[in-house]
Short mmCIF file of C-alpha atoms in Angstrom, two decimals:
data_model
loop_
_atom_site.label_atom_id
_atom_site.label_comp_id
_atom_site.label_asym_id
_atom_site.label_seq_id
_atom_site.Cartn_x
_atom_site.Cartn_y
_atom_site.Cartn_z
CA UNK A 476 71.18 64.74 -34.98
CA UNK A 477 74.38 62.42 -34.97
CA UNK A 478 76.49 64.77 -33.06
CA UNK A 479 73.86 65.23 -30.62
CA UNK A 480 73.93 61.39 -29.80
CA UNK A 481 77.07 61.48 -29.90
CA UNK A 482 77.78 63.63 -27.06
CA UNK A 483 75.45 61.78 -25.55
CA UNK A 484 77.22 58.56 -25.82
CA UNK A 485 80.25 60.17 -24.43
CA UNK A 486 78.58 60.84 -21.33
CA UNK A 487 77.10 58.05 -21.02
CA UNK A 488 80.91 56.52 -21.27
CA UNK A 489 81.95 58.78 -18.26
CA UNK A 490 79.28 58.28 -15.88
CA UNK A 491 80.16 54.57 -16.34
CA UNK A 492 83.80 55.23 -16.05
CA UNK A 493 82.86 57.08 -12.37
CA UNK A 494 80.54 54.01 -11.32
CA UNK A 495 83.41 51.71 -11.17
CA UNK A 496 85.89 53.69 -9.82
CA UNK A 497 84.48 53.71 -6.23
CA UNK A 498 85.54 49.75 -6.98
CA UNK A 499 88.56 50.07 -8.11
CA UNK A 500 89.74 52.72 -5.16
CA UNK A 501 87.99 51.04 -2.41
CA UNK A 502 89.16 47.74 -3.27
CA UNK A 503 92.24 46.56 -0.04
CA UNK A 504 94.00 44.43 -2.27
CA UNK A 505 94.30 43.01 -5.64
CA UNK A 506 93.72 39.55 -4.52
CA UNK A 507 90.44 39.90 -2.41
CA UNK A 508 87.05 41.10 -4.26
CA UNK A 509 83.71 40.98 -2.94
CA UNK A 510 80.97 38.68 -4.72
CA UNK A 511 78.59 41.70 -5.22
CA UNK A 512 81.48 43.98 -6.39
CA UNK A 513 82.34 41.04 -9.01
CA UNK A 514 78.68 41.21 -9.83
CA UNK A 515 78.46 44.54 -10.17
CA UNK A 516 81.40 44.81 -12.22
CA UNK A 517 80.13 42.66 -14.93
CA UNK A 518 76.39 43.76 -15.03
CA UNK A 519 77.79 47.34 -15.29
CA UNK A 520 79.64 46.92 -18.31
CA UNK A 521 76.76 44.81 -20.39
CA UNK A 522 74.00 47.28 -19.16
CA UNK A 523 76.25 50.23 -20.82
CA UNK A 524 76.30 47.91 -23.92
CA UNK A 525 73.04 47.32 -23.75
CA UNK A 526 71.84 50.72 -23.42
CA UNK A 527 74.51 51.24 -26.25
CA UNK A 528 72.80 49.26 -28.51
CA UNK A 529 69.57 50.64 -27.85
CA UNK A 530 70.72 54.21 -28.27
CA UNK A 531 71.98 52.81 -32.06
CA UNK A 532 69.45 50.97 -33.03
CA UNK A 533 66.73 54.18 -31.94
CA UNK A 534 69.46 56.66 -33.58
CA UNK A 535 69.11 54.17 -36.91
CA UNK A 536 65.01 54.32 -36.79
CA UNK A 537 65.27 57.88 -36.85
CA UNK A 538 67.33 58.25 -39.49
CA UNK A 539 65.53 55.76 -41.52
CA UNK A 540 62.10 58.25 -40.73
CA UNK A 541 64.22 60.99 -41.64
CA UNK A 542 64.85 59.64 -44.97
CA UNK A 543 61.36 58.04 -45.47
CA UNK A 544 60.15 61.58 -45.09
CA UNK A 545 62.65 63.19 -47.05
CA UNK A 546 61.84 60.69 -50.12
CA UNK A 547 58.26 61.51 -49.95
CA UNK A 548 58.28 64.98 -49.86
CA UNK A 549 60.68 65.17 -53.32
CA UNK A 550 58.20 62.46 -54.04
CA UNK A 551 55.28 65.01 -53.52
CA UNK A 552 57.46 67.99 -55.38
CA UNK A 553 58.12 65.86 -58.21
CA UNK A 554 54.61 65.01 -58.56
CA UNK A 555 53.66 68.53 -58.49
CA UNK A 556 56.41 69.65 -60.67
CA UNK A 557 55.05 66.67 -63.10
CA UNK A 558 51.54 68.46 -62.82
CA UNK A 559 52.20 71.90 -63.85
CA UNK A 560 54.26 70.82 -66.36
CA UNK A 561 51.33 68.50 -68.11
CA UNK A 562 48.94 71.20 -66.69
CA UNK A 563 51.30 73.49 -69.71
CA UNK A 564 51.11 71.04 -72.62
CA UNK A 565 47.53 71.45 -71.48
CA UNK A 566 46.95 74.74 -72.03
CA UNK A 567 49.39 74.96 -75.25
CA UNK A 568 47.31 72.68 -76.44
CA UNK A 569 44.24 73.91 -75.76
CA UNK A 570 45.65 77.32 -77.20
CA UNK A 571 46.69 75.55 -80.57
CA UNK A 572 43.06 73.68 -80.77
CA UNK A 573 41.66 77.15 -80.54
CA UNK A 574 43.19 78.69 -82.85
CA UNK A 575 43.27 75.51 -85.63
CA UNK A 576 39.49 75.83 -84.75
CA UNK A 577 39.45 79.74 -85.42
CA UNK A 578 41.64 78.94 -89.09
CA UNK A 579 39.10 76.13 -89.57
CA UNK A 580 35.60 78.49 -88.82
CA UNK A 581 38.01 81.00 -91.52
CA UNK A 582 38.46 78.42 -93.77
CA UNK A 583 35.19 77.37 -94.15
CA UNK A 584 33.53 81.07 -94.49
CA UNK A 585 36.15 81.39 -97.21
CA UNK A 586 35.25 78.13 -98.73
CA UNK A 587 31.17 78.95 -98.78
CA UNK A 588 32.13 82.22 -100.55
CA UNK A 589 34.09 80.84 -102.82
CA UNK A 590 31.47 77.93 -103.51
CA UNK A 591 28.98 80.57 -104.50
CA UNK A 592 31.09 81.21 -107.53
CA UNK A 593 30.01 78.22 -109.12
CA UNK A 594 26.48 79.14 -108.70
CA UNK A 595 24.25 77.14 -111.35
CA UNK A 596 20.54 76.49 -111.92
CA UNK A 597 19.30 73.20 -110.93
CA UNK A 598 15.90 71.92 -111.48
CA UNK A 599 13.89 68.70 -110.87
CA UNK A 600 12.89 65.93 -112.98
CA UNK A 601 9.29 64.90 -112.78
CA UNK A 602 10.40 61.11 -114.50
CA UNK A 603 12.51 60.54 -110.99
CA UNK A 604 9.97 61.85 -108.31
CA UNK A 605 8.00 59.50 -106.22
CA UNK A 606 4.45 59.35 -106.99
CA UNK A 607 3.04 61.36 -103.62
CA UNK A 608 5.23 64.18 -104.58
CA UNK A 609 4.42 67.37 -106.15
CA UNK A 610 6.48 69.42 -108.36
CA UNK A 611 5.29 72.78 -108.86
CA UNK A 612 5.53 74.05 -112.39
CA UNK A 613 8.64 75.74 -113.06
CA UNK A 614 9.93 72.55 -111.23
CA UNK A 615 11.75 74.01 -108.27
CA UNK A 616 9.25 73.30 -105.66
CA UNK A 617 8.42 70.02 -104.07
CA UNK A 618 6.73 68.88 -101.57
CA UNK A 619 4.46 65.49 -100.19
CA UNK A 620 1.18 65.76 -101.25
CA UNK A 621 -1.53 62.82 -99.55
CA UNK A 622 -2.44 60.36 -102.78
CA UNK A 623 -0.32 58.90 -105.07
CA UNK A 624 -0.39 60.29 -108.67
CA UNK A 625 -1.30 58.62 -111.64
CA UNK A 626 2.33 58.88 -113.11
CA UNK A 627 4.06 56.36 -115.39
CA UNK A 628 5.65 53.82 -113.38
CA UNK A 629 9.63 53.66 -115.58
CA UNK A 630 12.45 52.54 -114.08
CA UNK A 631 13.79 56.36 -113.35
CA UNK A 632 11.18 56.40 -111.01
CA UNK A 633 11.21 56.22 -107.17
CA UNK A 634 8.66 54.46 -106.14
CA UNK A 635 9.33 53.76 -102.18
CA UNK A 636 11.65 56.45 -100.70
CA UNK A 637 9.30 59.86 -101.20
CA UNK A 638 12.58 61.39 -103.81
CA UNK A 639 12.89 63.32 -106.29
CA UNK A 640 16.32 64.41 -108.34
CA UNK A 641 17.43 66.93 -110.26
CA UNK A 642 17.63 67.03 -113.75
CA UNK A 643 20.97 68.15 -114.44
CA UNK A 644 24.03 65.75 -114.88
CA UNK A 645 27.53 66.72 -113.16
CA UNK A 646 30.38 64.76 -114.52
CA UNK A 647 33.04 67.21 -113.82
CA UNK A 648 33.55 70.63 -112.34
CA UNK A 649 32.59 72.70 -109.43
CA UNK A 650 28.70 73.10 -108.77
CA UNK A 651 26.65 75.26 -106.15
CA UNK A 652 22.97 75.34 -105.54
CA UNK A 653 21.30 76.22 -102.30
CA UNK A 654 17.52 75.22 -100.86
CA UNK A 655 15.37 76.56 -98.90
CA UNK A 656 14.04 74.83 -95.90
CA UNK A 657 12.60 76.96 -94.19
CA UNK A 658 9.24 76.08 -91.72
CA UNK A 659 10.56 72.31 -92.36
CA UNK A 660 11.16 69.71 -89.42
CA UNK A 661 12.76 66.74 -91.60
CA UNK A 662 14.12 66.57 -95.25
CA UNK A 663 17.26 65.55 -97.08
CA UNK A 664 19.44 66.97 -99.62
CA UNK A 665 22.57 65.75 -101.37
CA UNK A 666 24.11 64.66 -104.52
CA UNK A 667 23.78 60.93 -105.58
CA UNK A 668 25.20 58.96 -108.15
CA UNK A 669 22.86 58.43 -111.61
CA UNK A 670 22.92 54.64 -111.17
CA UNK A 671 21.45 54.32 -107.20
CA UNK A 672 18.69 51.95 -106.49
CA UNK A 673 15.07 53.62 -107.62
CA UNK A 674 13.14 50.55 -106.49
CA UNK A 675 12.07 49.64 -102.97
CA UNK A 676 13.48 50.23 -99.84
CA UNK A 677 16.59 52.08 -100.07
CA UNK A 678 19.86 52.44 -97.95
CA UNK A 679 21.38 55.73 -98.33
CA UNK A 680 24.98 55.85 -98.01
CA UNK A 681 28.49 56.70 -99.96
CA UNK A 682 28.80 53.06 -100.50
CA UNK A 683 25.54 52.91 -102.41
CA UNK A 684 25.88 56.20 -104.22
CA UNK A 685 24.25 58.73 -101.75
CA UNK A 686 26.02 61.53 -99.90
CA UNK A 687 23.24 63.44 -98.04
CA UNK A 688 22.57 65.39 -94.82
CA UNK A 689 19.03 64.99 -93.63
CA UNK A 690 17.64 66.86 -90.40
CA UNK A 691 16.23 63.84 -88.39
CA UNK A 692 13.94 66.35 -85.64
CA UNK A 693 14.61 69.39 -84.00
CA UNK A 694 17.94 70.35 -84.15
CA UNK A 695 19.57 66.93 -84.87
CA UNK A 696 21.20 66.59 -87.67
CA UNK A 697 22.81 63.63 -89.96
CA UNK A 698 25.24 62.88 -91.92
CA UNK A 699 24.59 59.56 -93.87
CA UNK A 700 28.18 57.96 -93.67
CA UNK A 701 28.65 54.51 -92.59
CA UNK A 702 27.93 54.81 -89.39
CA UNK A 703 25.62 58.08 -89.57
CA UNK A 704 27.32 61.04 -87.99
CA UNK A 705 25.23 62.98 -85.77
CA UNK A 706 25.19 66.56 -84.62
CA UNK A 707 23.56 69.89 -83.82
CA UNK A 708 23.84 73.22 -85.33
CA UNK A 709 24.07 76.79 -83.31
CA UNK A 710 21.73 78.10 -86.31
CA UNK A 711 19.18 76.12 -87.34
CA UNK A 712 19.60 76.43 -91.36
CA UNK A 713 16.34 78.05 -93.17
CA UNK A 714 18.77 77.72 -96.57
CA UNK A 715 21.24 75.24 -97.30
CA UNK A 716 23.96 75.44 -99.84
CA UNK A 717 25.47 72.29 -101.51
CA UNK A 718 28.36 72.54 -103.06
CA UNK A 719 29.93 69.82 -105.83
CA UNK A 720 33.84 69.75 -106.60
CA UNK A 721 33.98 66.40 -108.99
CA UNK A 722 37.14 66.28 -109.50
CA UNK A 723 38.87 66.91 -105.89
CA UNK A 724 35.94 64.55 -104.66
CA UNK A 725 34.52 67.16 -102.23
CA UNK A 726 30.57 67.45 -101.49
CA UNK A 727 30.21 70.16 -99.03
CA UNK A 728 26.99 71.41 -97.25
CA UNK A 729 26.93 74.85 -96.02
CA UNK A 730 24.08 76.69 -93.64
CA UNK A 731 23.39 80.10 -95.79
CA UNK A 732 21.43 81.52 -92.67
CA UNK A 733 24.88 82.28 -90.75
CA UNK A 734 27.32 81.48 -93.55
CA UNK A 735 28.73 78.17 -91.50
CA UNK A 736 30.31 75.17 -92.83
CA UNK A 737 27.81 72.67 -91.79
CA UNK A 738 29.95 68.83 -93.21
CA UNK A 739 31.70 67.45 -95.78
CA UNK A 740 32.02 64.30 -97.54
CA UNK A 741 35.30 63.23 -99.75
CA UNK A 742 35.32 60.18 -102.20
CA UNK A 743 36.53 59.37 -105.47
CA UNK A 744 33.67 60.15 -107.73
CA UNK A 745 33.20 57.87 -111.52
CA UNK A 746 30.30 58.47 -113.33
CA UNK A 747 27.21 61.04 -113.25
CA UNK A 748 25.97 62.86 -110.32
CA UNK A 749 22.65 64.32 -109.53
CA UNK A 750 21.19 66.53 -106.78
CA UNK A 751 18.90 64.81 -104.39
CA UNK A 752 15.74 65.87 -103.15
CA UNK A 753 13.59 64.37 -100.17
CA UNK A 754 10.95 66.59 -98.45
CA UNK A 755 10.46 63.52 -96.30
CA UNK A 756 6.91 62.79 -94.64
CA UNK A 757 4.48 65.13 -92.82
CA UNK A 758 5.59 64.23 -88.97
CA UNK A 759 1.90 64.88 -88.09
CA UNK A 760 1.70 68.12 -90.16
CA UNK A 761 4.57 69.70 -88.80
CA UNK A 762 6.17 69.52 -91.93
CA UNK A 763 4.22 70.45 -94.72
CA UNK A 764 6.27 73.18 -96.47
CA UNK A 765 7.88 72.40 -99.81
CA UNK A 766 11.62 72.18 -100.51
CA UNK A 767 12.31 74.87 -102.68
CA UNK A 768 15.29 75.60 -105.29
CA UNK A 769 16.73 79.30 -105.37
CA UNK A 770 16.79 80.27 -108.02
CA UNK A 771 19.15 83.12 -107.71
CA UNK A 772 21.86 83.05 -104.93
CA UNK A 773 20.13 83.96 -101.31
CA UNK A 774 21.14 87.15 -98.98
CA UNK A 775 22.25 85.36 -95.69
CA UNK A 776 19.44 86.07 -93.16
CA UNK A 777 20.09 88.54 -90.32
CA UNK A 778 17.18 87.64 -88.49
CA UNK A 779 13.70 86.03 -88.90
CA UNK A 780 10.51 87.77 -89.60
CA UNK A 781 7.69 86.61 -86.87
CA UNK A 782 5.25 84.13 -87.97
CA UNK A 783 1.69 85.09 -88.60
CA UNK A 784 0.58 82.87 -85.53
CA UNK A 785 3.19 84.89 -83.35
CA UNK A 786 1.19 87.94 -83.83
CA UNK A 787 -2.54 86.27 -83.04
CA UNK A 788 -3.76 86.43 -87.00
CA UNK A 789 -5.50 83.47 -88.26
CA UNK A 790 -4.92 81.46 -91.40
CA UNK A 791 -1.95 83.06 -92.20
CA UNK A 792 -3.45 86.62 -93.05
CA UNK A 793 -1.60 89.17 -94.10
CA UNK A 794 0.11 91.39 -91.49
CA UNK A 795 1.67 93.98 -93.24
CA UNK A 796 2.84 95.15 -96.74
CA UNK A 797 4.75 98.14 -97.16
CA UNK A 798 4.23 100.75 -100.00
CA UNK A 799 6.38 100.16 -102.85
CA UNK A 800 5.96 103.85 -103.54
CA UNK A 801 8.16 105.20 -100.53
CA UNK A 802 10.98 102.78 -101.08
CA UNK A 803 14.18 104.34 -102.47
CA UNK A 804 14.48 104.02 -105.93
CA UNK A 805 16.71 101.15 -105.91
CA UNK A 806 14.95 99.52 -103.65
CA UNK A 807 13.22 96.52 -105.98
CA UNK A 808 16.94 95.45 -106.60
CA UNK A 809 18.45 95.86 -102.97
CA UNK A 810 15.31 93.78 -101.50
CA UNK A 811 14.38 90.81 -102.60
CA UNK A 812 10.19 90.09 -102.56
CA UNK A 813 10.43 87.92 -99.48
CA UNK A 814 11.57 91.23 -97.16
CA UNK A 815 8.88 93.58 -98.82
CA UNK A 816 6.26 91.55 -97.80
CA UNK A 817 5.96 90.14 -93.96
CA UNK A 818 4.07 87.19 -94.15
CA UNK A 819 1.82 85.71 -97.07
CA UNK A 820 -0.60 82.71 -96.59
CA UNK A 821 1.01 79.85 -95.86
CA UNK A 822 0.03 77.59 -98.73
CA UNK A 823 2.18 79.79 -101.35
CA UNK A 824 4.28 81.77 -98.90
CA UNK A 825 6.98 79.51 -99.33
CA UNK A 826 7.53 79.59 -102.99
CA UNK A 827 7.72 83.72 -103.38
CA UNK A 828 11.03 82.94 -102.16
CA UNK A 829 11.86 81.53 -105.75
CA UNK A 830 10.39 84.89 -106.97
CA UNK A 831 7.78 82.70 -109.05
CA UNK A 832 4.44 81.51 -107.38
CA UNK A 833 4.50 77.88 -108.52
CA UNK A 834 1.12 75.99 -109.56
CA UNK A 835 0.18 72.86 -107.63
#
């Protein structure tokens, strides 16, 4: 580009240089000049610095594009340089949260098996429950029944909140216990500390001695912190495990129906805790099955018989029962009752899965 104009200027130069030579040759004498030769001889040289100038200052804008252009295109490469670089950390990133996720999903399978070790008997205690509930009697069924009981009214007693707890004491160790829920649309189920509230309304959370998870409808879940934390679940749980470490300060609730850490609360526990029960209220009969304690630990569930309605029977009949006598011979202690038999009636279905039929 510059040596371009620069030729350019030096013919420019010449052609001017031939212009006023005609002048200079035709001229008779040094002493006489013409007016319009005079005139021509000074317009001449300020046109050519004129046009000088212009050529310069066009020459300048051009280079100043030039550069203008040149800055924004290594602006433009930078900025896409810039991008694939973050878009990198991106993906590293992404990489690493995948596989801290995978170690965590590991971590907690792990952590649910080795929960179960600590398997232990829990069972409820009629002096805590809520007058409207019903314990059956080997006290690991409970559920809302629609008057209030003539019970004592002591001060163990809840007498707003439709609870019950358990009747064991933990103050130290590790504990397990799992409940069923299954057919349920709300309940909750924790530990709690032996000195919470009993009496009116009550606000669970850790700050008042209650660490619970409680389905709320559907598949929403909560956790009762301070705020609550909600979420949903992949599997809906029909069997929840809880598990108690007192001394690392670790309540942990696990979904036995695909063997998946469900949360986990941490806190520095003094004193005696108890299991919580709460088979909450009948949302408008949707949720009139019991909670009920295993008694034994549970086979994670592969998949889920049909329900009676499913197959048109009314009442919950029976659909099918198969014939003990053409099971293999160690059948009674591979399968547990609730696979040999399909569906039961629905008002003691529920509690074969304890192995015991309770009596309301």
């Amino acid at each position: 580009m510059a040596s371009s104009s620069g030729s350019w200027l030096s013919r420019c130069f010449i052609t001017l240089i031939f212009l006023q030579l005609p002048l200079h040759v035709s001229a008779p004498s040094p002493g006489r000049f013409s007016s319009s030769a005079v005139a021509l001889a000074v317009i001449l040289p300020v046109l050519g610095i004129f046009i000088l100038v212009g050529i310069y200052i066009i020459w300048k804008q051009r280079r100043s594009k030039e550069r203008l252009l040149y800055e924004h295109a290594m602006e433009v490469e930078n900025l896409l340089s810039d991008h694939a670089k973050e878009k990198g950390r991106l993906y590293k990133a992404l990489k690493k949260l995948r596989r801290e996720l995978k170690l965590k999903r590991a971590a907690a399978n792990s952590g649910w098996r080795r929960a179960r070790l600590h398997f232990v008997t829990v069972t409820l205690d009629p002096d805590t429950a809520h007058p409207k509930l019903i314990l059956s009697e080997d006290r690991r069924c409970v559920k809302l029944g629609d008057t209030r009981q003539p019970v004592p009214n002591n001060p163990q007693r809840f007498d707003f909140v439709v609870s019950v707890l358990g009747s064991e004491y933990f103050i130290a160790g590790c504990h397990y216990w799992e409940v069923s829920v299954a057919d349920k649309t709300k309940w909750a189920l924790g530990v709690c500390s032996e000195s919470v509230s009993r009496k009116g309304k009550v606000t669970a959370s850790p700050a008042n001695g209650h660490w619970l998870l409680r389905q709320n409808r559907g598949n929403e879940y909560e956790a009762l912190t301070s705020p609550q934390t909600s979420f949903r679940l992949k599997e809906p749980p029909r069997c929840v495990g809880i598990f108690l470490d007192y001394e690392a300060g670790v309540i942990s609730f696990y979904n036995v129906t695909d063997q998946s850490h469900i949360f986990t609360f941490t806190h520095s526990f003094s004193g005696p805790l108890r299991p919580f029960f709460e088979p909450c209220l009948h949302d408008g009969g949707k949720n009139m099955a019991p909670l009920i304690i295993s008694s034994e630990l549970q086979k994670p569930e592969e998949s889920t018989v049909p329900k009676p309605e499913e197959k048109g029977l009314a009442n919950g009949d029976v659909a099918l029962q198969v014939d003990p006598f053409l099971l293999p011979a160690q059948a009674p202690e591979l399968l547990p009752l609730r696979d040999m038999i399909l569906s039961w009636p629905s008002d003691i279905g529920p509690a074969l899965q304890g192995l015991k039929v309770p009596s309301f």
